[in-house]
Coordinates of C-alpha atoms and ligand atoms in Angstrom, one line a residue:
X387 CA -5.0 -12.6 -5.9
X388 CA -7.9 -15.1 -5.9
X389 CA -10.2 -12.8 -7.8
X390 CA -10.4 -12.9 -11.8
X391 CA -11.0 -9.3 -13.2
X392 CA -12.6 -9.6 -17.0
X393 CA -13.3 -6.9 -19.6
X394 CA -16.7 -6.8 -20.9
X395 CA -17.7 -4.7 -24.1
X396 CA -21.0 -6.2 -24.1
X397 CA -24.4 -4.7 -23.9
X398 CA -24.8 -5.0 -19.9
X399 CA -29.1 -5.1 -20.6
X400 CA -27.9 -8.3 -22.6
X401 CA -25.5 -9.9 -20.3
X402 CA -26.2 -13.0 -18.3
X403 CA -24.9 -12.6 -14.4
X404 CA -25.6 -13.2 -11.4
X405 CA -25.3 -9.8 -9.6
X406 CA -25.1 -6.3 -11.7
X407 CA -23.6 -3.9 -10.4
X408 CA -24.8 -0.4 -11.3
X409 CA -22.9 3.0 -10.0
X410 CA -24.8 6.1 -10.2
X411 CA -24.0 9.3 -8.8
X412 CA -26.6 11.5 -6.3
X413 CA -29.7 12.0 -7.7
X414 CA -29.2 9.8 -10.7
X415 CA -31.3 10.0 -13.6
X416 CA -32.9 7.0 -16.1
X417 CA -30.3 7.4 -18.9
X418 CA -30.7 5.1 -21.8
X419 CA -28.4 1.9 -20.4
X420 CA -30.4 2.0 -17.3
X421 CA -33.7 2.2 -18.9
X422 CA -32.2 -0.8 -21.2
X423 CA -31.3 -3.0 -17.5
X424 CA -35.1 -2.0 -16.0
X425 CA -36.8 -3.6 -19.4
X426 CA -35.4 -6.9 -17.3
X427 CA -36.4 -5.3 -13.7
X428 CA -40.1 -4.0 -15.2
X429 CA -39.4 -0.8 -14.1
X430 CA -38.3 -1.6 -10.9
X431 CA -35.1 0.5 -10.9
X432 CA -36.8 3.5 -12.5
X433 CA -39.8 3.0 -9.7
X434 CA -36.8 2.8 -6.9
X435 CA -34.9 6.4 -8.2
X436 CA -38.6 7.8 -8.6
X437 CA -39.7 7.0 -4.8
X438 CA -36.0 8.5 -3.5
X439 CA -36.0 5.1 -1.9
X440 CA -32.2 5.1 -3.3
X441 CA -30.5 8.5 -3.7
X442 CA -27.0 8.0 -5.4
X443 CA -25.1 8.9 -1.8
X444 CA -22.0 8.2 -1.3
X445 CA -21.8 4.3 -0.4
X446 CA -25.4 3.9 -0.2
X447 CA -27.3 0.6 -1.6
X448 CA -30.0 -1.2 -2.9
X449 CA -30.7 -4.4 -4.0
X450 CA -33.1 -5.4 -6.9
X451 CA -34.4 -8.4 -7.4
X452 CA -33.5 -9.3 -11.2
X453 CA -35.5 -11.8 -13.7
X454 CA -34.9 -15.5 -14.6
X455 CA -32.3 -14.6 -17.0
X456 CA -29.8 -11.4 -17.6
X457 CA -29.4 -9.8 -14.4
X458 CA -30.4 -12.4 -11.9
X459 CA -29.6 -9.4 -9.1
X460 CA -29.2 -5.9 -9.7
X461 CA -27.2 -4.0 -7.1
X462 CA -27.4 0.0 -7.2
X463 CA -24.7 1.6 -6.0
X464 CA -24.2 5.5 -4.7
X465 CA -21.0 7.2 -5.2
X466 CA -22.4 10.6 -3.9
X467 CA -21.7 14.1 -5.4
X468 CA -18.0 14.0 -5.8
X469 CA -16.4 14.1 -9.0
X470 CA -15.6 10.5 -10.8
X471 CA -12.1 9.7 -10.0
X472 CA -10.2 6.7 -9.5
X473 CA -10.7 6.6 -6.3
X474 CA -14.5 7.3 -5.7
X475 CA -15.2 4.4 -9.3
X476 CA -12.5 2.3 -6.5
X477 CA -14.6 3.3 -3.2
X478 CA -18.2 2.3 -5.3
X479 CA -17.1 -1.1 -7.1
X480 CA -15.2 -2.0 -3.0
X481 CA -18.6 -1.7 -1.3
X482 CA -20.2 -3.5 -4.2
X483 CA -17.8 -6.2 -4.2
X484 CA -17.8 -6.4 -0.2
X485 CA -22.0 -7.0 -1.0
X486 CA -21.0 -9.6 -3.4
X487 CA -19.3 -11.6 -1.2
X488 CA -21.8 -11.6 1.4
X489 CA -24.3 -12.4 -1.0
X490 CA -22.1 -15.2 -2.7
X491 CA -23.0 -14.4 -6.2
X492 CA -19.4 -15.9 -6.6
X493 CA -19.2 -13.2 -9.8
X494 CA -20.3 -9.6 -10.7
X495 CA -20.9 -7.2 -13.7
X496 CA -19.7 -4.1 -12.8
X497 CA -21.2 -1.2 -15.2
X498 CA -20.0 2.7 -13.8
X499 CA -21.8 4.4 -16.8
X500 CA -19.5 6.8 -18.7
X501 CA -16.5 5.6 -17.0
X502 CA -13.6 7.1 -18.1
X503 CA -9.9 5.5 -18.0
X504 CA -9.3 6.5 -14.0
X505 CA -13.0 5.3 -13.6
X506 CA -12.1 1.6 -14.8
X507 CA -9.1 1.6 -12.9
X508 CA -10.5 2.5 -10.2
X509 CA -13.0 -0.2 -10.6
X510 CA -10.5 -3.0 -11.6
X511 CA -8.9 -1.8 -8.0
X512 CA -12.2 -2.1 -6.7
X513 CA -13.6 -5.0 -7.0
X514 CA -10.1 -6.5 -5.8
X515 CA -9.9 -4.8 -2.7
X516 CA -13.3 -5.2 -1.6
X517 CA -13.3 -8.9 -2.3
X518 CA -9.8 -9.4 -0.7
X519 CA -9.5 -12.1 2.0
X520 CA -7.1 -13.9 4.2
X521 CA -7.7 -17.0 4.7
X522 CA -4.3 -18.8 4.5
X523 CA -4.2 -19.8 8.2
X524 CA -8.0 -20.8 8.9
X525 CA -10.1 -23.7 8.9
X526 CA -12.3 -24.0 5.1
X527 CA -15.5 -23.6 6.0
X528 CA -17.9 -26.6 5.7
X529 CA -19.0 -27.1 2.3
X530 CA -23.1 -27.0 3.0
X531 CA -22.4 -23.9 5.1
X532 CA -20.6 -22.4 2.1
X533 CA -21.1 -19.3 0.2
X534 CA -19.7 -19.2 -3.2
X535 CA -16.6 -16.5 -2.7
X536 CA -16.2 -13.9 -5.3
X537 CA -14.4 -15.8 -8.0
X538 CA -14.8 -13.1 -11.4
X539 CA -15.6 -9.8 -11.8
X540 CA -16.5 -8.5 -15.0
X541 CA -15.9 -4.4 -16.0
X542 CA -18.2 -3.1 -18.6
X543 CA -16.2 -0.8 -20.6
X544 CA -16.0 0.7 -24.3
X545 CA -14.4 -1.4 -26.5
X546 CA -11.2 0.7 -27.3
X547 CA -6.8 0.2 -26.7
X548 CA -6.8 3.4 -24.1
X549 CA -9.9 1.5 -21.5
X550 CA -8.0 -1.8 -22.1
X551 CA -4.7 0.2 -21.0
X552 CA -6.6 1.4 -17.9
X553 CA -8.2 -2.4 -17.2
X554 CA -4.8 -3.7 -17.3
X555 CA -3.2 -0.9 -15.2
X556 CA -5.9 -1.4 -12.9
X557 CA -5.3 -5.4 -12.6
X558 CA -1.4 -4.4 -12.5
X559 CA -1.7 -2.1 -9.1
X560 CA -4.8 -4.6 -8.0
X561 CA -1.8 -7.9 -8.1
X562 CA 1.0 -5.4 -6.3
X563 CA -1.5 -4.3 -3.6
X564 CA -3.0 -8.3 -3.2
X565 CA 1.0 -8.9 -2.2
X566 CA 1.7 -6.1 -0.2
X567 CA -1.8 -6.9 1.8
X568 CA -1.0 -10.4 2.1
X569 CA 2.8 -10.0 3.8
X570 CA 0.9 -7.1 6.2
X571 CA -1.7 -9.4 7.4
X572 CA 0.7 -12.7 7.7
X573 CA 1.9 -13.1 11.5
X574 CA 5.1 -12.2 12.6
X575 CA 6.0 -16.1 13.0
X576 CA 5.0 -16.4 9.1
X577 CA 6.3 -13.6 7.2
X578 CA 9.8 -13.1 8.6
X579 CA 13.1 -11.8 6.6
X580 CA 13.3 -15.4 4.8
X581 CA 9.8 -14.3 3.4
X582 CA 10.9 -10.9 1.7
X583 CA 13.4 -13.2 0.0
X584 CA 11.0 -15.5 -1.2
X585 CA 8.0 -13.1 -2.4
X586 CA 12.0 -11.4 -4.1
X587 CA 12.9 -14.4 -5.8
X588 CA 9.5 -14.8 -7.1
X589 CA 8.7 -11.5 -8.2
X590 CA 12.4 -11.3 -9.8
X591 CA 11.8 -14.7 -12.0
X592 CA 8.3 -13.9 -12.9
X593 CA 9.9 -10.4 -14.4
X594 CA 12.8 -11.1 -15.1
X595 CA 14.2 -9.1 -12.8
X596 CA 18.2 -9.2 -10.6
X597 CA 17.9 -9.9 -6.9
X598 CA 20.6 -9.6 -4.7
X599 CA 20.4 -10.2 -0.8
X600 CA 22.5 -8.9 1.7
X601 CA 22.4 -11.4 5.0
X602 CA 24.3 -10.6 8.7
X603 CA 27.7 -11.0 7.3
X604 CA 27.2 -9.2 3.9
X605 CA 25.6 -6.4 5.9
X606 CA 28.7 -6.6 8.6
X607 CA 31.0 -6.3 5.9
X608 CA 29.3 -2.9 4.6
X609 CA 29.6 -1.5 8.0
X610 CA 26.1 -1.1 8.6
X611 CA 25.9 -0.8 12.3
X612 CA 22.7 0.7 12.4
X613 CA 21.1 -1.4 11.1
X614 CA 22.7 -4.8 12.3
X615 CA 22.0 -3.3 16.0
X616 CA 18.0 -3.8 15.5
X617 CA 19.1 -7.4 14.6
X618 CA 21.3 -7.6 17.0
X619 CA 18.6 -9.1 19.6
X620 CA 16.9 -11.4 17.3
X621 CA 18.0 -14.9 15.9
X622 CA 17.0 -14.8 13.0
X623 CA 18.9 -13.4 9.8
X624 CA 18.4 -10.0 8.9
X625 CA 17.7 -9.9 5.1
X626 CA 18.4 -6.7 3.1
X627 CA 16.6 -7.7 -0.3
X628 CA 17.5 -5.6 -4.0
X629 CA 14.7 -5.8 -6.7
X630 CA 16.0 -4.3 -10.1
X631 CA 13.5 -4.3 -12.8
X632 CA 15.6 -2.7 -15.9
X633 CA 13.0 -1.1 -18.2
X634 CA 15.2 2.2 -18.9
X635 CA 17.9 3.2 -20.9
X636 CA 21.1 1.3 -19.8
X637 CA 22.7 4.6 -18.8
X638 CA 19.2 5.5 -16.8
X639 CA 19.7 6.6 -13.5
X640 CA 17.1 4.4 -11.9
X641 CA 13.7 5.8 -9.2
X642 CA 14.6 4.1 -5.8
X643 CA 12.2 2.6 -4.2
X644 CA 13.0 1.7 -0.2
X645 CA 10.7 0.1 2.5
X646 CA 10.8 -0.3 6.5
X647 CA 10.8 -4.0 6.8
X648 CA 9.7 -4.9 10.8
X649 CA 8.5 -8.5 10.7
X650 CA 7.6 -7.3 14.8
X651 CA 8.2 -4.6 16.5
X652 CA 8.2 -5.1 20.3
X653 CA 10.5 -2.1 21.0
X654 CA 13.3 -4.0 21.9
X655 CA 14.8 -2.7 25.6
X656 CA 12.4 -0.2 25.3
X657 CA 9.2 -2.2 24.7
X658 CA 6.0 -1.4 24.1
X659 CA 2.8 -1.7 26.1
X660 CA 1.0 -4.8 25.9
X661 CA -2.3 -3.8 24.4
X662 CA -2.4 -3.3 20.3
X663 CA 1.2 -5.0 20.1
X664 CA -0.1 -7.6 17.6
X665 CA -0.7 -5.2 15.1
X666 CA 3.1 -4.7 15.1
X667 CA 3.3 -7.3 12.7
X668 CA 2.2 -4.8 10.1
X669 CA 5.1 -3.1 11.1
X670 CA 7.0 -4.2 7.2
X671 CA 4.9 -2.6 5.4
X672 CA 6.7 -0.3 4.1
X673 CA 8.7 -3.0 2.4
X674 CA 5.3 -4.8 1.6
X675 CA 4.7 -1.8 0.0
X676 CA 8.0 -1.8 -1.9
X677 CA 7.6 -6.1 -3.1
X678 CA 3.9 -4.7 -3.8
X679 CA 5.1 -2.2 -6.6
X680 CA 7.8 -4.2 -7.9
X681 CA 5.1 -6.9 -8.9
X682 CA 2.8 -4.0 -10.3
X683 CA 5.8 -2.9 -12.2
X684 CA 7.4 -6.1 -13.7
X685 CA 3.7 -6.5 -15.1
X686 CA 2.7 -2.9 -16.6
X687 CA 6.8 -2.9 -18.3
X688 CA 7.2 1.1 -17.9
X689 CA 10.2 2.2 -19.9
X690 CA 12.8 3.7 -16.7
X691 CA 14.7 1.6 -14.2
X692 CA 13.5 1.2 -10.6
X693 CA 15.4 -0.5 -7.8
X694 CA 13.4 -1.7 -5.0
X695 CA 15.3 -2.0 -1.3
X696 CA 14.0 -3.7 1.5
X697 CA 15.6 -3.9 5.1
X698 CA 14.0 -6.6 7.2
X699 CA 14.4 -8.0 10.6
X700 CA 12.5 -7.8 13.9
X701 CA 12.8 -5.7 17.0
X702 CA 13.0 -8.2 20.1
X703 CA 14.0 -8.2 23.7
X704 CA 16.5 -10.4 24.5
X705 CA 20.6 -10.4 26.6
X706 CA 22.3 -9.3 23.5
X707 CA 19.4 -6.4 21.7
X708 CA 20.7 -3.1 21.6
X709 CA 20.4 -1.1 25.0
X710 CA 19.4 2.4 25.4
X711 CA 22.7 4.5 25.5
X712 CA 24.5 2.8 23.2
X713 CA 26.6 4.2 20.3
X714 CA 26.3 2.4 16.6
X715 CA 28.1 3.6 13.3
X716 CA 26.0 3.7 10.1
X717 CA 27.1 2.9 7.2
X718 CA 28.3 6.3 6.2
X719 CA 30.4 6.8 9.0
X720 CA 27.9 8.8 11.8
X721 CA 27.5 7.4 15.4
X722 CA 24.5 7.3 16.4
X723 CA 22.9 7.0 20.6
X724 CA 20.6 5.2 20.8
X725 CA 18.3 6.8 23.2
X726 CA 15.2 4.1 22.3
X727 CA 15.4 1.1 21.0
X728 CA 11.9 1.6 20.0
X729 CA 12.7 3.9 17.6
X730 CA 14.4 1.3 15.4
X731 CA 12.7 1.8 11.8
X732 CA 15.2 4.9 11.2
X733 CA 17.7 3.1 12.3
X734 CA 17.2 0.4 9.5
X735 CA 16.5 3.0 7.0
X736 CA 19.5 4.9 7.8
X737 CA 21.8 2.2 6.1
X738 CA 19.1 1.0 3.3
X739 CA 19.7 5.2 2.6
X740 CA 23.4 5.5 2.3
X741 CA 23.1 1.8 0.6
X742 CA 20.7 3.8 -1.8
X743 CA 23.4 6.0 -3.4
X744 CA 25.0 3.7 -5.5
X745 CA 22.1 3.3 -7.8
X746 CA 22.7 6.8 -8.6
X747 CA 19.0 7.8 -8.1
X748 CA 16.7 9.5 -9.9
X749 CA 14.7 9.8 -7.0
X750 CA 14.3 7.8 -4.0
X751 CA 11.1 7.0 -2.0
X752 CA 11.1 5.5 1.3
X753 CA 7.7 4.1 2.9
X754 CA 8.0 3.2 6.5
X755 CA 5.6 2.4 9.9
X756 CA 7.7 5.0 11.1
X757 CA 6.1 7.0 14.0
X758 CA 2.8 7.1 16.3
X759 CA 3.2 10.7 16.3
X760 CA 1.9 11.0 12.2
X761 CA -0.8 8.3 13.3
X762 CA -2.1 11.0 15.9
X763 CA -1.3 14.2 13.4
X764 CA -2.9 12.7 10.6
X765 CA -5.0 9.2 11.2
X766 CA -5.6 7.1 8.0
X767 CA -6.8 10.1 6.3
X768 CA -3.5 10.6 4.8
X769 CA 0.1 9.6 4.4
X770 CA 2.9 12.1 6.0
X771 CA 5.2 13.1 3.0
X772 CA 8.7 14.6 3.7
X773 CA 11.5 15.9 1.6
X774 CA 14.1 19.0 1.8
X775 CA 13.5 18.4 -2.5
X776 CA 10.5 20.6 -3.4
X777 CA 9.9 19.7 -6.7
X778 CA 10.6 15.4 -5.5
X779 CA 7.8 16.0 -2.7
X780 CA 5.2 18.1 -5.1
X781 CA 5.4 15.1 -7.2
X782 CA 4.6 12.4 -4.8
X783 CA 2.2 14.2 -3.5
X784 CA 0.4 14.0 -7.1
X785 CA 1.1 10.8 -7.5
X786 CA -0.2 9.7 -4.7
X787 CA -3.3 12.1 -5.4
X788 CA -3.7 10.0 -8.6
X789 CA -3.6 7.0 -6.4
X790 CA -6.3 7.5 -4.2
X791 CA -3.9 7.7 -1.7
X792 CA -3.2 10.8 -0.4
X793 CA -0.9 12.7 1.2
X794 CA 0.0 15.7 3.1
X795 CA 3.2 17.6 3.1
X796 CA 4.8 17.9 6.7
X797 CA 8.0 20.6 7.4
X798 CA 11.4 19.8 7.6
X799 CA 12.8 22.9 9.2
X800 CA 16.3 23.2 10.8
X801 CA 15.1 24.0 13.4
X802 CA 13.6 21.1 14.6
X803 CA 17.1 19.2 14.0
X804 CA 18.5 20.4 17.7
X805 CA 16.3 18.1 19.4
X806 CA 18.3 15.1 17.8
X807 CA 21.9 16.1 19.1
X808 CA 23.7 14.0 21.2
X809 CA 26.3 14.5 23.8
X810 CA 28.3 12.0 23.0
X811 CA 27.4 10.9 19.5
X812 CA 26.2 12.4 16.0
X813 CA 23.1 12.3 16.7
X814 CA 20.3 10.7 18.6
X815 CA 17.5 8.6 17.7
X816 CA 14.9 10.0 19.5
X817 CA 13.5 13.8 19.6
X818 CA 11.3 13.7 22.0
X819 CA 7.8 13.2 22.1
X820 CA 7.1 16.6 20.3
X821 CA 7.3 16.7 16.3
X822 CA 8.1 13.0 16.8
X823 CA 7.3 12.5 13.2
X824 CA 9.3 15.3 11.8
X825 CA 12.5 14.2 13.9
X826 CA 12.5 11.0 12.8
X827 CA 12.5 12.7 8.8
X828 CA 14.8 14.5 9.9
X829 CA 17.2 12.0 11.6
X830 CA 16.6 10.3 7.9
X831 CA 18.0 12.9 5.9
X832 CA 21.3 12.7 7.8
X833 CA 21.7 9.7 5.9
X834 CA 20.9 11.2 2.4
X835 CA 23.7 12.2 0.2
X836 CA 23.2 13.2 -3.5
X837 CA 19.7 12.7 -4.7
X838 CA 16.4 14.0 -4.8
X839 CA 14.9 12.3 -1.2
X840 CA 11.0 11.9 -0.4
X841 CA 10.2 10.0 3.0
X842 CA 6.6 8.7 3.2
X843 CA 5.3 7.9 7.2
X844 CA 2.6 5.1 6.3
X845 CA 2.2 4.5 9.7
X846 CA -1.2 5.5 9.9
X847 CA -2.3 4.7 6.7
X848 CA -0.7 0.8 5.6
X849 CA -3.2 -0.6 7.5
X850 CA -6.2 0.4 10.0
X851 CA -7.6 -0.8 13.0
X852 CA -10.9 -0.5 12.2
X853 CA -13.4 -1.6 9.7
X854 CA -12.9 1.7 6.8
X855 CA -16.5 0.5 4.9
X856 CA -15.2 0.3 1.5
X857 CA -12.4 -2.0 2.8
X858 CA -12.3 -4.5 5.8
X859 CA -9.6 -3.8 9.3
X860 CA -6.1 -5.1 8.1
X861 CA -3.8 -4.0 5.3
X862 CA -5.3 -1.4 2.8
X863 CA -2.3 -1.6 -0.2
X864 CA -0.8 2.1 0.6
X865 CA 1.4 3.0 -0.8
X866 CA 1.7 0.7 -3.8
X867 CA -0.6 2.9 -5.6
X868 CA 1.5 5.9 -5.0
X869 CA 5.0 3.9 -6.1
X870 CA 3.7 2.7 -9.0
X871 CA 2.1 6.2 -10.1
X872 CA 5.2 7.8 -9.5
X873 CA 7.2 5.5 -11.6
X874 CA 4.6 6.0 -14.3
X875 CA 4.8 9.9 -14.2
X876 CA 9.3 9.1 -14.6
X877 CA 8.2 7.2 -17.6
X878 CA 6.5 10.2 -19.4
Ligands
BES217 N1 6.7 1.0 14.3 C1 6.6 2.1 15.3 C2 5.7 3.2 14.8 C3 4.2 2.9 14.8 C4 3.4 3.2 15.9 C5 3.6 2.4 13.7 C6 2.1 2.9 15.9 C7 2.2 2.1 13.7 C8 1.5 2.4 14.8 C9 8.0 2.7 15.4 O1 9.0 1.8 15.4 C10 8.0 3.3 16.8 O2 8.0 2.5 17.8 N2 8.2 4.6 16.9 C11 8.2 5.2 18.2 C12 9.3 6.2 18.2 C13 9.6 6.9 19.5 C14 10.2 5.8 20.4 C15 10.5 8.0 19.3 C16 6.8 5.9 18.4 O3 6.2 6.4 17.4 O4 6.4 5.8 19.5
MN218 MN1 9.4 0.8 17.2
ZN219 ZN1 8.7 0.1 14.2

């Protein structure tokens, strides 16, 4: 992440910056602080709320001039009516930080008067996803036509261990989503299997944490036909990549974390229309998602165990991919027809699921770009959650509630399961274009054996194709946030 995030228990009428940042709610009113910031403004701010020429809505804003010192700039930002959570404090301090950069104050003060723990989270989230660039593979700009980028941004906050807690939480999830955005937005010819193994091996020695990697042979030799017959078309080496951070008790059956790792996703045999087939390379970000949380993890040091899984390859058209029609064995011994070789995902997550059960989990997650279907069901309002476990899903639905990332419980009924028989195998890949979403969960749980299972559909919701105002097009970080918060609810 190329933003610094600071801690600030300073007077913010005292502090020297060169944009404030002040987030008030609708209809906000001159509270102490603020009268404190408008001694430095003469009143402007107070004049501003007076007139109604800035309201408090939600992302509204307004920019003050500031004096020669203290606030050079002040910046008022609305975060509407809604309560303060974590994710409105996260919405406000995005827009703001998204001003900031335009502006190229290079740094901001942040001040969210009477923000509680969630609040500064939220903020610390914030500023990093609002500021969040990637520039890896473009020209720097000329240094005359310059603007500074946003370098530091400070969080005013109460000086006490629980807002510190929160800062650093917040910084934690900000790093893990930074990573997870990052191997989204990198091309297809950039982040490839190789590249899971890399951000692995990093992630692992920075946390002191085991990695193990599973290439073709490795893979061939644990029967994982499913799998190996997405890879089957593409040179490269498939990479299934282990992350286990051991916070727990030795004897601690560990949460499972699994992710969908499509470097590209043409569709194989069965490819896919032309238009919009870029933003397949997004299609790992499930597994992004999965590297993402393992870095938040390895730096907040929860007390359980958590085993990360990624599958990776890419989905590619070529004289020896996987053709419609064909019959492949997974791992735990069911054939499976392949009726479109488009509808690969499960059939990497099928094996990374059977592979699953010998961590003994707790609970396993798995994230995946798995269907179109939930993109049309539910857009990037809200991730698809699945599970036959009850109590599992009711869970990750708070977690992810927590988050700011939310979710929405989809059925799972037997009834549903006929459209994946097969004549001449276990099962099919496809359903059908109806309930596509919930017979591709349901395909999945052929695969579970033994532990509480929760399947999230991120495929609307990893990354968007349009500008979301409080963040940019590209990746958006879900579902780190959600991982990470249900790993912290295990550890209480
Ligand atoms: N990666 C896609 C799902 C997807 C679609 C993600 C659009 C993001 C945006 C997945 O591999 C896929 O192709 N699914 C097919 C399944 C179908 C063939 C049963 C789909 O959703 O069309
Ligand atoms: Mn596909
Ligand atoms: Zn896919």
């Amino acid at each position: 992440m190329s933003l610094s995030l600071h801690a600030s228990y300073a007077s913010p009428a005292d502090t020297d910056t060169p944009l404030l940042v002040v987030i008030l709610p609708q209809n906000p009113l001159m509270t102490a602080p603020l009268v404190a910031i408008d001694a430095n403004l003469g009143g402007a701010m107070a004049r501003t709320i007076a007139r109604r020429d800035f309201r408090g809505a939600r992302d509204e804003t307004l920019l003050l001039v500031g004096g020669d010192s203290g606030a050079l700039r002040v910046l008022l930002v609305g975060r509407g009516s809604v309560a303060l959570t974590r994710a409105t404090a996260r919405r406000a301090t995005a827009i703001a930080a998204r001003q900031a950069v335009k502006l190229g104050t290079g740094a901001m003060h942040v001040l969210l008067p009477d923000a509680d723990g969630e609040a500064i989270e939220g903020m610390a989230l914030g500023a990093a996803a609002g500021s969040w660039e990637y520039r890896d593979l473009r020209a720097p700009v000329a240094e005359k036509e310059q603007r500074a980028t946003l370098a530091n941004a400070t969080i005013f906050m109460s000086d006490s261990d629980a807002a510190r807690t929160s800062f650093d939480a917040g910084v934690a999830v900000a790093e893990g989503q930074a990573i997870a955005k990052r191997l989204g937005m990198m091309p297809g010819n950039y982040c490839t299997p190789d590249t899971f193994v890399e951000v692995g091996r990093e992630i692992a020695a920075r946390h002191g944490m085991t990695l193990t990697v599973l290439g073709r042979a490795e893979m061939t030799h644990e029967g994982m036909g499913s799998f190996l017959s997405v890879a089957q078309g593409t040179p490269e080496e498939p990479k299934l990549v282990v992350l286990e951070y051991r916070g727990g008790a030795v004897d601690a059956q560990p949460v499972v974390l699994i992710g969908k790792g499509l470097c590209f996703d043409s569709g194989g045999i069965s490819i896919k229309p032309a238009p919009d087939m870029e933003w397949m390379k997004y299609d790992m970000s499930g597994a992004g998602g999965v590297m993402g949380a393992m870095e938040a993890i390895g730096r907040l040091k929860p007390p359980v165990n958590v085993v990360g899984i990624i599958g990776s390859t890419t989905n590619m058209v070529s004289g020896t991919a996987v053709k419609p029609g064909d019959v492949v064995r997974a791992s735990n011994g069911k054939t499976i027809e392949v009726i479109n070789t488009d509808a690969e995902g499960r059939l990497v997550l099928a094996d990374l699921l059977v592979f699953a059960k010998r961590f003994h989990p707790a609970i396993a997650i798995d994230a995946a770009t798995l269907t179109g279907a939930i993109v049309i069901g539910l857009g990037s309002g809200a991730v698809g959650v699945f599970g036959s476990d009850q109590s599992a899903v009711d869970r990750v639905l708070s977690a992810g509630e927590r988050a700011g990332e939310r979710g929405w419980p989809m059925p799972m009924w037997d009834e549903y399961k006929d459209q994946i028989k097969s004549e001449v195998a276990d099962l099919k890949n496809t359903g059908g274009r109806a309930a596509g979403s919930i017979t591709a969960a349901l395909f999945l749980q052929e695969f579970v054996d033994g532990y509480p299972w929760v399947h999230l559909d991120v495929a609307g919701t990893a990354y968007s194709q349009t500008d979301l105002g409080w963040i940019p097009k590209g990746p958006t970080g879900t579902p780190v946030g959600t991982f990470v918060e249900i790993v912290r609810a295990h550890a209480r």
